[in-house]
C-alpha cells in the first residue's frame, strides 16, 4: 500500500496540532497520536481517502507559501479556514467543506477512539475529557450525579478475555447452521452447497432480508410448518459485534454496513429543483444477519390508539382544514385493537422491561394493555431523576421508556450491566434483544429455515400472469442464482424495499412491481430529531454511563394529548433524557458560537463532556407527496444499479411543531439547572433509522401499494413488510410496531397456506 511521504506527514501533523492544539493541561493532537492513527488507517479501512489527503496537504502547503508546517499561526489559520469553507485551491468537492468534514472526523477518531486502533495514545484523549474507558458496566452509585470517575485505565485490549468471549452462533444443538456463501476467512470462495440455478428447491416462502423483520417472520412461519429460505446480503454474525468499540460501530465508519449499505448510500435533495448528492456521513445502516436489531437502541414502545386514525381524528376535533393542504396524511387500514395481540407477541419474544401505567407511575397516555411488562424497567440514572423531577414541577408525567433490554435473567439471557456501549453496539451479555438471541436459534432448530448469506437480491421475478414467483440474487463470486417460492416477502429496509420494487419490471409492470398507480416511493418520512442540549457548569452528569434506552420521557406533548386549537400545527412529539454519551461522537456536539476546531473547541469539550445533557425530541413528521424515494438517474452502487434518491424537506407544520417542542425542552433544561443551552436545527438530514413510507399500506390501490397485511395490490404472491409500509410516523420508535405488523402478516400467510 502506498503511504504518505514525509512532507505530507509533517503537513498532516501540523494541521492536526492547529485543529487541536496543546494547552497547559491537555496534550496536542500529535502527542495524543491522532496523526499516527490517520497514517495507519489510510493504509487500511480509509485507503480510499488517501488521494484526498494528498490533495489536502498539497493545497495547504500551496496556500502557505510552500510549507504549511513552517508557516506562522495566522497563515495556518487562514489555510484551514479555506479548507473548512471549501475554497482551498485544487480541491474538487461534491459540496463545499465536505473534505474538511472528513478531516475533522478522522481527527476526532484519532483523539478519542479506542487506543486499539492506533490513536488516543496511553488513553490521553480519554483522560483529557474524563471518560472512564471501556468498562463492562456501572453500578447505581456510579451513575449518580457528581460521581467522580477515576481516569480511564483500560481499553478493549485490557479487558479480561471472558468479558468479550465469543458468543454462540445462531444455531442451537441439533439444528443446522446458517449457510455461509460468502468467502472463508482465508478469502477463498465457499462451495458448501451444490452449484446450479436453484440449490434449495422451491420454498413455501422466500424472505428477502435477514434483519429483525425477516427473523421474526421466519420464526413464525417455520413454527407453522412452512419451509422458508431467507436471503441476506451480509454475512452471518453473533449479535455481539462492535462490543464496546465506538469507532467500529460509528455511523461514519459503519463497519456493519460494509457488505452492502456503504456501497449504495442514497442521494438526497430537498426538492425537484436541486441536484441530489450522496447523503454521506449520514446515519449508517447495518447489512448483516440480524440487521439493525444488533445495533438498535432498544426502545420498545407501542403506538398510541389515535396514531392509527390521525387524519379522521384531527378532522373530527379541529376540522379538516387544519390538516396541511399539501400533506398526504391518511388513516391506517387497521386499528390499535387489530395490532394489540401482535404487540403482546413481539414484547414476549423480545423480553421488554417497562412500567405499565398505574396510579403510581408509568405513561398515562399509553394504549390499553392486556398485561404488564415481563420485568421492571431499567433503573433510573441520576440524569433521569433530574429530568423527572423537573418534569413533575411543570405538571408533566415522566415515565421510564420501555426497552427490549433485560433487567432480570430471561430465557437464558443475562440482565443489563449498564455499560456505556448499547445503541449502535452488539450486547456483550445478550441483555439487549436482537434477532440472534431471540428468534433465530429456535427458527434454525426447526430444520425448516435456510439462511443464505452473501446473497444480494437484484429483482423479484414474476410469471406470465404477473404473479411473484421468485427472486434473482447475486453471490459474492459474481454468480447469479434464482430462488423460487410460493410467497415472496420483501423484508429489507425502507430504501431497499422501494428500490427492489422499482427495479423489478415485467410486461405488465413497466414502472415496477406495485407501481401501477405510481405510488411506490411516495409519502416518505424520516424522523427529524431536533434535540436541545444543555451544559451544567457545576455538575457532573456522567451521561456516558448506562444504555441509551435507560431514559426518562414525557408524552404530554405527543400525538393529540394537548389542545392544538390555538396552535399553528397539528400533532406532537416525545421529549426524553437519554443516557449513553461517547467521546468521539460527543466531540461534535457544540453550541453554535463554539468553532469546530482550535483552542476554543478543545477547551469547551474538555470541560463539557461530563456535564452535557441532551433532551431528545421525536416529533411526528407528516407525510407529503413531495417527499418521496425514486431511483437516482446518475449515481450507481458497486453492482452498477441505481441507488435510491431521497427527495425530502420539512414543512411549515413541522417547523412550528419543532419550535414548540424545543421551547418545552429548553424550559425543562433550565429547571434542571443547565447554564448553557442550544438547539439542533429543525432539518437534521435525510436518514435517521426511523425512515418510513414509500410502500404505504391502505385499502385503496389508487393511494397505496399494499393492503393491511403487506400484500402488494397489483402483484399476487408478493408481500412487503417493514417501515416502508407505514402510513404515518408517530412520535414513537417504530421498531416494535414494525415487528407487530410482520407477525400479523405472518399469521395471514399461514392462514392462506392452510387453505
XYZ file of C-alpha atoms in Angstrom:
755
model
C 0.000 0.000 0.000
C 1.405 3.415 -0.975
C 1.852 5.592 2.101
C 2.050 9.337 2.601
C 5.532 10.762 2.145
C 7.428 12.561 4.965
C 6.453 16.027 3.726
C 2.794 15.090 3.655
C 3.039 13.567 7.129
C 4.595 16.772 8.501
C 1.773 18.807 6.986
C -0.813 16.432 8.414
C 0.713 16.569 11.909
C 0.838 20.361 11.799
C -2.761 20.502 10.600
C -3.985 18.311 13.446
C -1.983 20.294 16.031
C -3.544 23.514 14.769
C -7.015 21.992 14.968
C -6.455 20.536 18.463
C -3.545 22.458 20.000
C -1.853 21.654 23.280
C -2.606 23.616 26.425
C -1.023 23.671 29.867
C -3.125 20.660 30.909
C -4.084 18.929 27.649
C -1.667 17.420 25.090
C -1.972 18.374 21.448
C -3.275 16.124 18.687
C 0.079 14.703 17.589
C 1.090 13.930 21.177
C -2.206 12.085 21.630
C -1.447 10.177 18.436
C -4.151 11.409 16.070
C -1.709 11.782 13.159
C -0.315 8.299 13.731
C -3.848 6.934 13.803
C -4.695 8.510 10.461
C -1.466 7.381 8.826
C -2.382 3.844 9.840
C -5.982 3.807 8.697
C -5.080 5.402 5.351
C -3.271 2.147 4.694
C -6.323 0.176 5.845
C -10.037 0.992 6.207
C -9.683 4.535 4.847
C -7.360 3.717 1.941
C -9.898 5.228 -0.456
C -9.292 8.626 1.185
C -5.509 8.650 0.656
C -5.593 10.732 -2.518
C -7.965 13.197 -0.870
C -5.470 13.721 1.940
C -2.647 14.183 -0.522
C -4.679 16.899 -2.204
C -5.364 18.496 1.190
C -1.682 18.529 2.110
C -0.715 19.935 -1.283
C -3.386 22.613 -1.031
C -2.393 23.635 2.498
C 1.279 23.859 1.548
C 0.468 25.890 -1.530
C -1.758 28.255 0.457
C 1.052 28.721 2.997
C 3.834 29.714 0.609
C 5.251 26.234 0.212
C 5.167 24.721 3.705
C 2.124 24.709 5.956
C 4.146 23.142 8.785
C 6.619 26.062 8.812
C 4.090 28.850 8.303
C 3.111 31.297 11.034
C -0.084 30.784 13.020
C -2.066 33.371 11.066
C -1.224 31.796 7.726
C -2.071 28.353 9.012
C -5.395 29.579 10.359
C -6.279 31.138 7.006
C -5.427 27.948 5.138
C -7.554 25.793 7.452
C -10.414 28.263 7.147
C -10.224 27.936 3.361
C -10.366 24.146 3.739
C -13.378 24.437 6.029
C -15.176 26.785 3.627
C -14.385 24.688 0.580
C -12.247 27.400 -1.044
C -8.839 25.730 -0.770
C -7.387 25.634 -4.270
C -7.309 22.425 -6.306
C -9.839 20.572 -4.129
C -12.708 19.089 -6.096
C -15.681 18.698 -3.784
C -19.222 17.487 -4.271
C -20.259 20.203 -1.864
C -18.103 22.925 -0.236
C -16.495 21.850 3.009
C -17.077 18.127 2.659
C -13.340 17.411 2.739
C -12.928 19.368 5.957
C -15.742 17.311 7.488
C -13.768 14.180 6.599
C -10.549 15.518 8.112
C -12.293 16.654 11.288
C -13.998 13.317 11.694
C -10.738 11.431 11.402
C -9.055 13.803 13.841
C -11.782 13.149 16.408
C -11.406 9.396 15.913
C -7.660 9.615 16.499
C -8.148 11.729 19.619
C -10.975 9.834 21.281
C -11.312 6.380 19.689
C -10.133 3.267 21.471
C -6.298 3.056 21.536
C -6.516 -0.384 19.954
C -6.990 1.428 16.615
C -3.672 3.309 16.862
C -4.644 6.703 18.262
C -5.527 8.060 21.717
C -2.040 7.184 22.921
C -1.963 5.994 26.536
C -5.646 6.990 26.671
C -4.618 10.637 26.879
C -7.669 11.753 24.917
C -9.986 9.962 27.350
C -8.095 11.326 30.347
C -8.428 14.874 28.993
C -12.228 14.756 28.879
C -12.878 12.447 31.833
C -14.145 9.363 30.015
C -13.655 6.287 32.250
C -12.687 3.975 29.404
C -14.015 0.580 28.432
C -15.932 -0.760 31.408
C -18.286 -3.778 31.263
C -20.869 -1.971 33.385
C -21.623 0.601 36.050
C -23.318 0.448 39.428
C -26.186 2.635 40.513
C -23.774 4.652 42.635
C -21.505 5.256 39.635
C -24.488 6.623 37.710
C -25.331 9.228 40.338
C -24.875 12.900 39.664
C -21.454 14.298 40.583
C -19.842 10.885 40.997
C -16.166 11.334 40.138
C -14.953 8.518 37.914
C -11.274 7.579 38.080
C -9.164 8.131 34.953
C -9.569 5.608 32.169
C -7.487 2.552 32.954
C -8.275 0.121 30.157
C -9.246 -0.148 26.546
C -10.510 -3.095 24.569
C -7.142 -4.816 24.715
C -7.140 -4.656 28.534
C -10.455 -6.370 29.182
C -10.435 -9.858 30.670
C -10.827 -12.413 27.909
C -14.058 -13.810 29.345
C -15.693 -10.345 29.211
C -15.771 -10.463 25.421
C -15.896 -14.203 24.997
C -17.196 -15.458 21.691
C -20.957 -15.522 21.567
C -22.724 -18.690 20.468
C -23.756 -18.968 16.825
C -27.429 -18.606 15.980
C -27.911 -22.338 15.626
C -28.746 -24.462 18.674
C -27.728 -28.033 19.418
C -29.120 -30.352 16.788
C -30.082 -27.547 14.415
C -28.500 -26.755 11.071
C -26.141 -23.810 10.857
C -26.976 -20.828 8.657
C -25.426 -21.288 5.237
C -22.479 -19.008 4.564
C -21.996 -18.493 0.840
C -19.525 -15.648 1.303
C -15.756 -16.095 1.375
C -13.970 -18.100 4.037
C -11.535 -16.490 6.465
C -8.687 -17.097 4.025
C -10.618 -15.275 1.299
C -11.404 -18.346 -0.805
C -14.981 -18.842 -2.056
C -17.050 -21.398 -0.206
C -18.502 -24.340 -2.106
C -20.555 -25.954 0.636
C -23.685 -26.230 -1.495
C -24.138 -27.583 -4.992
C -23.937 -25.023 -7.766
C -26.840 -24.515 -10.074
C -29.725 -22.225 -10.685
C -31.679 -23.004 -7.524
C -29.796 -25.102 -4.959
C -32.538 -25.020 -2.333
C -35.522 -26.088 -4.376
C -38.768 -24.162 -4.235
C -39.599 -22.793 -0.777
C -43.027 -22.116 0.650
C -41.837 -18.597 1.469
C -38.780 -16.659 0.334
C -37.803 -13.803 2.632
C -35.514 -11.116 1.241
C -33.615 -9.608 4.156
C -32.237 -11.239 7.281
C -32.885 -8.396 9.699
C -35.386 -8.221 12.522
C -38.428 -8.351 10.247
C -37.105 -11.369 8.357
C -36.017 -13.146 11.522
C -39.247 -12.698 13.463
C -41.367 -13.541 10.422
C -39.267 -16.636 9.685
C -39.736 -17.980 13.193
C -43.498 -17.592 12.958
C -43.674 -19.305 9.575
C -41.477 -22.284 10.407
C -43.305 -22.783 13.698
C -46.381 -23.059 11.486
C -44.731 -25.746 9.364
C -43.693 -23.747 6.275
C -40.348 -24.167 4.513
C -38.541 -20.820 4.420
C -35.449 -19.585 2.610
C -34.043 -16.288 3.853
C -31.668 -14.345 1.601
C -29.330 -11.982 3.462
C -26.920 -9.662 1.656
C -24.403 -9.566 4.505
C -22.575 -12.194 6.480
C -23.671 -14.238 9.449
C -22.775 -12.865 12.871
C -23.364 -13.454 16.553
C -25.184 -10.285 17.597
C -22.342 -9.124 19.827
C -20.429 -7.236 17.129
C -18.845 -3.821 17.837
C -18.844 -4.656 21.529
C -17.539 -1.648 23.466
C -15.796 -0.141 20.423
C -17.147 3.244 19.443
C -15.020 3.562 16.354
C -16.068 0.353 14.624
C -19.721 0.955 15.486
C -19.930 4.579 14.476
C -22.316 5.567 11.736
C -19.428 7.290 9.967
C -17.305 4.180 9.507
C -20.279 1.801 9.774
C -18.449 -1.496 9.573
C -21.845 -3.172 9.924
C -22.822 -1.747 6.537
C -19.659 -2.772 4.773
C -21.223 -5.651 2.860
C -23.814 -3.503 1.147
C -25.177 -0.248 2.582
C -21.887 1.650 2.462
C -21.785 0.921 -1.275
C -25.293 2.166 -2.005
C -25.755 5.184 0.248
C -28.765 7.116 -1.077
C -28.563 10.559 -2.584
C -30.559 13.483 -1.214
C -32.111 16.692 -2.392
C -34.679 18.938 -0.724
C -36.826 19.430 -3.803
C -37.024 18.699 -7.500
C -35.066 21.845 -8.324
C -31.931 20.700 -6.506
C -29.208 18.376 -7.693
C -29.115 15.303 -5.475
C -25.778 14.459 -3.844
C -24.744 11.496 -1.748
C -26.001 11.618 1.819
C -22.513 10.723 3.001
C -21.567 10.744 6.670
C -25.217 10.166 7.368
C -26.767 7.599 9.653
C -25.281 4.198 8.854
C -27.451 1.127 8.436
C -26.402 -2.440 9.199
C -26.035 -5.011 6.417
C -25.557 -8.415 8.020
C -27.629 -11.109 9.665
C -29.916 -9.549 12.249
C -29.804 -6.156 10.531
C -30.345 -3.152 12.751
C -31.634 -5.378 15.565
C -27.972 -5.765 16.534
C -27.309 -2.025 16.633
C -30.672 -0.534 17.641
C -31.159 1.493 20.803
C -33.822 -0.964 22.053
C -36.600 1.486 22.958
C -39.731 -0.656 22.506
C -42.881 1.482 22.614
C -46.290 0.807 21.164
C -48.138 3.353 19.051
C -50.982 5.198 20.710
C -54.595 4.465 19.829
C -55.190 7.577 17.752
C -51.922 7.106 15.839
C -53.816 4.770 13.501
C -56.500 7.344 12.644
C -54.656 10.645 12.589
C -56.492 12.159 9.652
C -60.015 11.340 10.794
C -59.287 12.174 14.444
C -57.772 15.541 13.519
C -60.681 16.412 11.236
C -63.216 15.394 13.878
C -61.663 17.539 16.601
C -60.414 20.587 14.700
C -61.942 20.397 11.229
C -60.458 19.040 8.023
C -58.974 22.436 7.155
C -56.415 22.060 9.959
C -54.679 19.307 8.007
C -51.957 20.977 5.907
C -53.313 21.130 2.349
C -50.084 19.744 0.876
C -49.918 16.817 3.289
C -50.856 13.306 2.176
C -51.892 12.351 5.703
C -54.160 9.285 5.819
C -55.598 6.801 8.299
C -54.110 3.337 8.615
C -56.137 0.390 7.239
C -56.104 -1.206 10.701
C -56.648 -0.163 14.304
C -54.697 -0.444 17.518
C -57.007 -3.291 18.560
C -56.077 -5.172 15.378
C -52.410 -4.926 16.273
C -52.582 -5.294 20.069
C -52.236 -9.134 20.134
C -49.140 -8.871 17.984
C -47.654 -6.177 20.221
C -48.084 -8.713 23.034
C -46.358 -11.374 20.955
C -43.465 -9.118 19.951
C -42.856 -7.986 23.532
C -42.862 -11.579 24.733
C -40.307 -12.628 22.127
C -38.044 -9.674 22.827
C -38.267 -9.586 26.595
C -39.289 -5.980 27.303
C -38.683 -4.165 30.558
C -41.033 -1.338 31.488
C -43.664 0.067 33.768
C -47.279 -0.196 32.683
C -49.487 2.722 33.688
C -50.893 2.623 37.195
C -51.795 5.301 39.681
C -48.220 5.226 40.947
C -46.410 5.729 37.677
C -45.853 4.837 34.049
C -47.137 6.545 30.917
C -50.732 7.713 31.466
C -51.268 8.146 27.732
C -50.375 4.596 26.700
C -52.892 2.464 24.855
C -54.692 -0.304 26.770
C -52.589 -3.343 27.586
C -53.748 -6.864 28.392
C -50.866 -7.379 30.820
C -47.824 -5.643 32.222
C -44.252 -5.913 31.051
C -42.152 -9.030 31.511
C -39.879 -7.315 34.022
C -39.332 -3.977 35.790
C -37.912 -1.027 33.853
C -34.261 -0.154 33.653
C -33.196 1.708 36.772
C -33.279 5.484 36.761
C -29.910 7.212 36.494
C -29.007 10.450 38.204
C -29.671 12.327 34.965
C -33.037 10.592 34.644
C -34.031 11.638 38.146
C -33.001 15.212 37.417
C -35.189 15.262 34.304
C -38.144 13.556 36.004
C -38.078 15.996 38.921
C -38.070 18.980 36.565
C -40.901 17.471 34.507
C -43.060 16.962 37.590
C -42.601 20.586 38.639
C -44.090 21.518 35.257
C -47.085 19.235 35.795
C -45.902 16.636 33.268
C -45.887 12.850 33.643
C -42.368 11.388 33.342
C -42.009 7.656 32.849
C -39.203 5.178 32.080
C -39.076 4.247 28.427
C -39.903 0.569 27.841
C -36.856 -1.191 26.470
C -36.005 -4.565 24.969
C -33.166 -4.800 27.484
C -33.397 -7.284 30.318
C -33.381 -6.153 33.925
C -33.672 -9.754 35.097
C -32.400 -13.048 33.604
C -34.801 -14.129 30.873
C -34.772 -17.302 28.766
C -31.066 -17.867 29.072
C -30.079 -14.235 28.590
C -28.381 -12.155 31.292
C -29.541 -8.872 32.792
C -28.149 -5.499 31.701
C -24.809 -4.421 33.204
C -25.417 -0.723 32.343
C -22.308 -0.354 30.204
C -21.589 2.692 28.035
C -21.975 0.866 24.727
C -25.531 -0.040 23.678
C -27.099 1.904 20.817
C -25.110 1.013 17.669
C -23.412 -1.865 19.518
C -23.944 -5.552 19.986
C -24.535 -6.586 23.588
C -21.709 -8.405 25.378
C -24.143 -10.239 27.704
C -27.132 -10.538 25.323
C -29.276 -8.378 27.610
C -30.340 -6.307 24.590
C -32.652 -8.229 22.282
C -31.580 -8.979 18.742
C -32.768 -11.482 16.180
C -29.743 -13.624 17.098
C -30.569 -14.071 20.774
C -34.359 -14.299 20.467
C -35.917 -15.847 17.353
C -33.182 -17.212 15.094
C -31.966 -20.129 17.254
C -35.475 -21.555 17.559
C -36.215 -20.946 13.894
C -32.997 -22.678 12.831
C -33.638 -25.594 15.169
C -36.912 -26.311 13.349
C -34.982 -27.599 10.352
C -37.317 -25.618 8.078
C -35.263 -22.420 7.719
C -32.336 -21.972 5.344
C -30.348 -18.757 5.585
C -28.267 -17.852 2.537
C -25.822 -15.086 3.417
C -23.896 -13.015 0.903
C -26.977 -13.018 -1.349
C -27.658 -9.633 -2.912
C -31.113 -9.750 -4.451
C -31.312 -7.984 -7.810
C -35.004 -8.237 -8.649
C -38.266 -10.027 -7.993
C -39.356 -12.477 -10.701
C -42.912 -12.966 -11.964
C -44.673 -15.466 -14.196
C -46.819 -14.809 -17.253
C -49.821 -13.867 -15.134
C -47.870 -11.237 -13.183
C -47.630 -13.291 -10.001
C -44.385 -13.101 -7.987
C -42.645 -16.471 -8.132
C -39.064 -15.917 -7.007
C -36.045 -13.659 -6.881
C -32.767 -13.335 -8.748
C -29.758 -12.883 -6.473
C -26.034 -12.465 -6.861
C -23.372 -14.286 -4.865
C -20.060 -12.740 -3.743
C -18.235 -14.542 -6.566
C -20.492 -12.885 -9.136
C -22.603 -15.948 -9.936
C -26.325 -15.282 -10.218
C -28.948 -17.685 -8.920
C -32.707 -17.929 -8.696
C -34.731 -18.808 -5.632
C -38.387 -19.712 -6.241
C -41.136 -19.645 -3.653
C -44.883 -19.735 -3.204
C -44.836 -16.352 -1.440
C -42.111 -13.737 -1.835
C -41.586 -11.337 1.064
C -39.518 -8.155 0.850
C -38.354 -7.524 4.422
C -35.485 -5.109 3.832
C -35.025 -1.533 4.995
C -37.223 1.213 3.554
C -34.770 2.272 0.858
C -34.172 -1.243 -0.439
C -37.844 -2.260 -0.381
C -38.624 0.673 -2.669
C -35.559 0.121 -4.848
C -36.333 -3.567 -5.402
C -39.922 -2.848 -6.428
C -38.874 -0.152 -8.878
C -36.118 -2.323 -10.366
C -38.424 -5.346 -10.771
C -40.283 -4.804 -14.017
C -42.137 -7.138 -16.357
C -44.507 -6.838 -19.297
C -47.377 -5.867 -17.030
C -45.393 -3.670 -14.643
C -43.316 -1.340 -16.771
C -42.823 1.088 -13.877
C -42.029 -1.606 -11.319
C -43.993 -4.049 -9.210
C -46.650 -2.499 -7.033
C -46.435 0.688 -9.046
C -49.378 0.545 -11.445
C -50.832 3.662 -9.810
C -47.478 5.347 -9.307
C -47.474 5.004 -5.522
C -44.144 3.270 -4.956
C -41.739 5.706 -3.332
C -44.348 8.266 -2.308
C -45.068 9.557 1.213
C -41.526 9.046 2.504
C -40.926 10.263 6.063
C -37.705 10.447 8.040
C -37.514 11.373 11.701
C -36.037 14.783 12.356
C -34.579 14.690 15.864
C -34.082 18.329 16.793
C -32.539 17.787 20.223
C -31.882 20.544 22.743
C -28.562 20.442 24.598
C -27.595 21.872 27.952
C -24.278 22.194 29.758
C -24.385 22.071 33.536
C -21.348 24.086 34.526
C -21.183 22.978 38.145
C -22.366 19.372 37.894
C -21.084 16.086 36.575
C -23.955 14.305 34.828
C -21.995 11.157 33.946
C -24.219 10.579 30.952
C -21.593 8.240 29.498
C -22.714 5.537 31.938
C -25.647 3.327 31.029
C -27.501 2.496 27.801
C -29.387 4.973 25.645
C -32.734 3.392 26.495
C -32.175 3.956 30.210
C -34.227 7.098 29.788
C -37.000 9.112 31.332
C -39.512 10.653 28.946
C -42.728 12.632 28.761
C -45.571 12.078 26.308
C -47.631 15.075 27.422
C -46.929 16.719 24.053
C -47.176 13.606 21.891
C -49.981 12.821 19.435
C -53.044 14.946 20.235
C -52.762 14.758 24.043
C -52.802 18.568 24.282
C -55.125 21.142 22.748
C -53.977 22.379 19.336
C -56.889 24.777 18.813
C -54.777 27.916 19.076
C -51.566 26.466 17.707
C -50.311 26.709 14.153
C -49.629 22.986 13.795
C -51.108 19.553 14.449
C -49.690 16.503 16.237
C -46.782 16.470 18.685
C -43.621 14.787 19.911
C -41.904 12.929 22.716
C -39.190 14.523 24.865
C -36.704 12.268 26.661
C -33.433 12.434 28.570
C -31.199 9.682 27.196
C -28.021 8.195 28.570
C -25.008 6.997 26.525
C -22.572 9.709 25.535
C -19.324 8.565 23.973
C -16.383 10.865 23.309
C -15.836 10.563 19.566
C -19.438 11.411 18.726
C -19.760 13.869 21.620
C -16.791 15.897 20.361
C -19.021 17.194 17.556
C -21.781 18.402 19.927
C -21.101 22.130 20.091
C -23.063 25.335 20.666
C -23.274 27.482 17.530
C -20.824 30.033 18.956
C -18.039 27.483 19.523
C -15.857 26.813 16.467
C -15.399 23.230 15.332
C -11.606 23.335 15.690
C -8.905 25.145 17.593
C -8.331 26.048 21.234
C -11.925 27.147 21.830
C -13.233 23.756 20.678
C -10.682 21.955 22.829
C -11.487 23.978 25.947
C -15.227 23.652 25.557
C -15.242 19.910 25.026
C -12.739 19.113 27.770
C -14.998 20.925 30.222
C -18.398 19.961 28.824
C -18.118 16.234 28.095
C -19.181 15.022 31.540
C -21.542 17.963 32.033
C -23.694 17.869 28.887
C -27.288 16.630 28.714
C -29.412 16.138 25.640
C -33.187 16.260 25.627
C -34.050 14.119 22.645
C -37.146 15.116 20.685
C -39.078 12.703 18.464
C -41.539 14.894 16.551
C -44.282 13.474 14.387
C -43.332 14.387 10.828
C -46.319 14.378 8.484
C -46.232 12.703 5.066
C -46.204 14.871 1.945
C -46.447 13.769 -1.659
C -43.390 15.925 -2.425
C -41.285 13.807 -0.050
C -40.505 10.591 -1.865
C -37.994 7.980 -2.965
C -37.053 7.011 -6.504
C -34.054 5.693 -8.455
C -31.220 8.153 -8.931
C -30.542 8.660 -12.664
C -26.800 9.238 -12.122
C -25.409 7.524 -9.021
C -24.875 3.755 -9.044
C -23.914 1.183 -6.443
C -20.964 -1.191 -6.758
C -23.052 -3.542 -8.943
C -23.953 -0.760 -11.350
C -27.524 -0.484 -10.086
C -29.059 2.948 -9.396
C -29.097 3.946 -5.739
C -32.157 5.331 -4.020
C -32.716 9.060 -4.377
C -34.352 10.842 -1.438
C -36.369 13.986 -2.026
C -37.182 15.327 1.422
C -37.737 18.582 3.260
C -39.750 19.500 6.319
C -42.745 21.774 6.000
C -44.250 24.630 7.951
C -46.309 22.381 10.224
C -43.158 20.551 11.358
C -41.140 23.735 11.766
C -43.767 25.185 14.077
C -44.057 21.906 15.958
C -40.282 21.777 16.386
C -40.181 25.312 17.766
C -42.923 24.409 20.240
C -41.209 21.229 21.439
C -37.807 22.870 21.666
C -39.322 25.640 23.812
C -40.640 22.988 26.189
C -37.276 21.196 26.271
C -35.442 24.471 26.812
C -37.640 25.222 29.812
C -37.027 21.751 31.233
C -33.264 22.164 30.914
C -33.434 25.488 32.713
C -35.364 23.868 35.550
C -32.781 21.073 35.640
C -30.056 23.684 36.139
C -28.398 23.996 32.728
C -26.226 27.086 32.374
C -25.774 26.979 28.580
C -28.488 25.771 26.214
C -28.619 25.422 22.446
C -30.745 23.699 19.811
C -30.198 21.468 16.812
C -31.725 22.796 13.584
C -35.197 21.570 12.602
C -33.867 19.788 9.488
C -31.181 17.342 10.602
C -30.698 15.206 7.495
C -32.324 12.688 5.162
C -31.648 9.426 7.043
C -32.440 8.649 10.677
C -33.083 4.864 11.077
C -36.684 5.990 11.575
C -37.172 6.068 7.809
C -40.646 5.011 6.744
C -43.087 5.226 3.859
C -42.587 4.528 0.192
C -44.748 1.388 0.070
C -47.690 2.734 2.064
C -50.439 0.366 3.174
C -54.098 1.081 2.561
C -57.385 -0.280 1.293
C -57.290 1.637 -1.999
C -54.757 0.732 -4.685
C -55.025 4.272 -6.041
C -53.373 5.696 -2.920
C -51.315 2.808 -1.529
C -49.026 -0.056 -2.542
C -50.070 -2.840 -0.152
C -53.051 -3.844 1.967
C -53.057 -4.100 5.757
C -51.295 -7.475 5.637
C -48.471 -6.343 3.363
C -49.860 -7.908 0.174
C -48.995 -5.871 -2.914
C -52.185 -4.721 -4.637
C -51.076 -5.330 -8.217
C -48.740 -8.316 -7.755
C -50.183 -11.524 -6.281
C -47.758 -13.585 -4.251
C -45.682 -10.580 -3.213
C -45.651 -9.204 0.347
C -43.773 -6.129 1.558
C -43.021 -5.606 5.257
C -41.016 -3.136 7.323
C -41.020 0.595 7.908
C -41.674 1.329 4.245
C -45.291 0.227 4.782
C -46.076 2.930 7.371
C -48.854 5.395 6.690
C -47.532 7.930 9.188
C -44.672 8.275 11.666
C -45.990 8.786 15.201
C -43.805 10.222 17.969
C -42.774 6.708 18.990
C -39.854 4.487 17.970
C -41.141 2.367 15.055
C -39.312 -0.906 15.816
C -41.967 -2.608 17.954
C -44.738 -1.674 15.508
C -42.673 -2.980 12.586
C -42.349 -6.334 14.352
C -46.031 -6.447 15.296
C -47.048 -5.790 11.680
C -44.683 -8.546 10.489
C -46.125 -11.039 12.979
C -49.657 -10.132 11.896
C -48.703 -10.630 8.250
C -47.144 -13.968 9.189
C -50.458 -15.137 10.611
C -52.134 -14.219 7.335
C -49.519 -16.090 5.289
C -50.084 -19.185 7.422
C -53.854 -18.895 7.052
C -53.571 -18.572 3.278
C -51.191 -21.539 3.131
C -53.619 -23.663 5.127
C -56.283 -23.008 2.530
